[in-house]
Short mmCIF file of C-alpha atoms in Angstrom, two decimals:
data_model
loop_
_atom_site.label_atom_id
_atom_site.label_comp_id
_atom_site.label_asym_id
_atom_site.label_seq_id
_atom_site.Cartn_x
_atom_site.Cartn_y
_atom_site.Cartn_z
CA TYR V 67 20.67 13.21 -79.39
CA ARG V 68 19.25 10.69 -76.94
CA ASN V 69 20.09 7.70 -79.18
CA ILE V 70 23.63 8.84 -79.93
CA TYR V 71 25.18 11.23 -77.43
CA ALA V 72 23.21 10.12 -74.39
CA SER V 73 23.10 6.42 -75.26
CA LYS V 74 24.07 3.87 -72.65
CA GLU V 75 26.44 2.20 -75.12
CA LEU V 76 28.54 5.37 -75.43
CA ALA V 77 28.43 6.44 -71.78
CA SER V 78 31.69 4.65 -70.99
CA TYR V 79 33.46 6.61 -73.74
CA HIS V 80 32.54 10.10 -72.53
CA SER V 81 35.80 10.66 -70.67
CA ALA V 82 37.75 9.56 -73.78
CA PHE V 83 35.73 11.96 -75.95
CA GLU V 84 36.43 14.74 -73.48
CA ARG V 85 40.18 14.02 -73.60
CA VAL V 86 40.12 14.08 -77.41
CA LEU V 87 38.31 17.42 -77.55
CA THR V 88 40.40 18.98 -74.78
CA THR V 89 43.64 17.88 -76.42
CA LEU V 90 42.56 19.23 -79.80
CA TYR V 91 41.43 22.51 -78.27
CA ASN V 92 44.65 23.00 -76.31
CA TYR V 93 46.87 22.10 -79.27
CA LEU V 94 45.07 24.31 -81.79
CA SER V 95 44.69 27.21 -79.33
CA ASP V 96 48.41 27.14 -78.63
CA LEU V 97 49.16 27.15 -82.36
CA PHE V 98 46.79 30.03 -83.01
CA MET V 99 48.26 32.12 -80.20
CA ARG V 100 51.77 31.57 -81.57
CA PHE V 101 51.17 31.68 -85.33
CA GLU V 102 47.88 33.58 -85.84
CA PHE V 103 47.62 33.82 -89.65
CA ASP V 104 51.11 32.72 -90.71
CA VAL V 105 50.35 29.60 -92.78
CA GLU V 106 54.03 28.76 -93.25
CA ARG V 107 54.58 28.47 -89.50
CA TYR V 108 51.64 26.07 -89.21
CA ARG V 109 53.21 23.95 -91.96
CA GLU V 110 56.47 23.84 -90.00
CA GLU V 111 54.65 21.73 -87.41
CA ARG V 112 54.94 18.97 -90.02
CA ASN V 113 51.48 17.53 -89.58
CA SER V 114 48.32 17.93 -91.60
CA VAL V 115 46.25 18.93 -88.55
CA ALA V 116 48.27 22.10 -88.04
CA ALA V 117 48.51 22.83 -91.77
CA ARG V 118 44.77 22.46 -92.33
CA PHE V 119 43.91 24.53 -89.27
CA GLY V 120 46.29 27.28 -90.44
CA GLU V 121 44.60 27.34 -93.84
CA TYR V 122 41.18 27.47 -92.16
CA ALA V 123 42.25 30.39 -89.96
CA VAL V 124 43.52 32.35 -92.96
CA ASP V 125 40.44 31.53 -95.06
CA MET V 126 38.07 32.56 -92.26
CA ARG V 127 39.96 35.63 -91.03
CA ARG V 128 37.73 38.17 -92.75
CA PHE V 129 34.59 36.44 -91.46
CA TYR V 130 35.77 36.66 -87.86
CA GLU V 131 36.84 40.27 -88.31
CA ASP V 132 33.53 41.27 -89.91
CA VAL V 133 31.12 39.26 -87.78
CA ASP V 134 32.75 38.69 -84.43
CA GLN V 135 35.31 41.48 -84.20
CA SER V 136 37.59 38.87 -82.59
CA TYR V 137 38.98 35.40 -83.11
CA SER V 138 37.71 33.90 -79.86
CA GLU V 139 35.69 31.18 -81.60
CA VAL V 140 38.07 30.15 -84.39
CA VAL V 141 39.32 27.03 -82.59
CA PHE V 142 35.86 26.03 -81.33
CA ASP V 143 34.40 26.42 -84.81
CA TYR V 144 37.16 24.40 -86.43
CA ILE V 145 36.72 21.53 -83.96
CA ALA V 146 32.93 21.70 -84.26
CA GLY V 147 33.29 21.14 -88.00
CA MET V 148 35.30 17.94 -87.54
CA THR V 149 33.76 14.54 -88.03
CA ASP V 150 34.33 12.04 -85.23
CA ASP V 151 36.75 10.08 -87.39
CA TYR V 152 38.73 13.18 -88.36
CA ALA V 153 39.00 14.25 -84.70
CA ILE V 154 40.34 10.82 -83.70
CA ASP V 155 42.73 10.73 -86.67
CA SER V 156 43.91 14.23 -85.71
CA ILE V 157 44.69 13.11 -82.17
CA LYS V 158 46.65 10.16 -83.51
CA GLU V 159 48.66 12.45 -85.77
CA ILE V 160 49.33 14.97 -83.01
CA MET V 161 50.32 12.34 -80.46
CA VAL V 162 52.31 10.01 -82.73
CA PRO V 163 53.43 11.83 -85.86
CA THR V 164 53.33 9.67 -88.98
CA GLU V 165 57.00 10.36 -89.66
CA PHE V 166 57.98 9.07 -86.21
CA GLU V 167 55.76 6.02 -86.53
CA SER V 168 57.28 5.21 -89.91
CA GLN V 169 60.84 5.55 -88.60
CA PHE V 170 60.00 3.47 -85.54
CA ASN V 171 58.50 0.70 -87.69
CA ASP V 172 61.52 0.77 -90.02
CA ARG V 173 63.85 0.34 -87.03
CA LEU V 174 61.82 -2.57 -85.72
CA LEU V 175 62.03 -4.30 -89.09
CA GLU V 176 65.80 -3.74 -89.27
CA GLU V 177 66.30 -5.39 -85.88
CA ARG V 178 64.56 -8.57 -86.95
#
């Protein structure tokens, strides 16, 4: 913990890490409040972050019902299971959807 999370080298990144986690939490919480266990609606978001989270929620539904009697931790647990790279890739996908980036790049190439 001391050599990684509390290291001097990473101290300047703490606010960025906080923004990543806050953005993921807000995005996934909003989706869960709107879609709950409707996998198709998650897929309509047209990004793999939403689709994978929707599948996770459905797969884990019984666990949360049996153990927790609520779904209050479903978003926290999903984020806690992310690797650092997956969390950063997820933010990129949420903020700049691949489809948009591809269309934007195609337009740039056409203009040249």
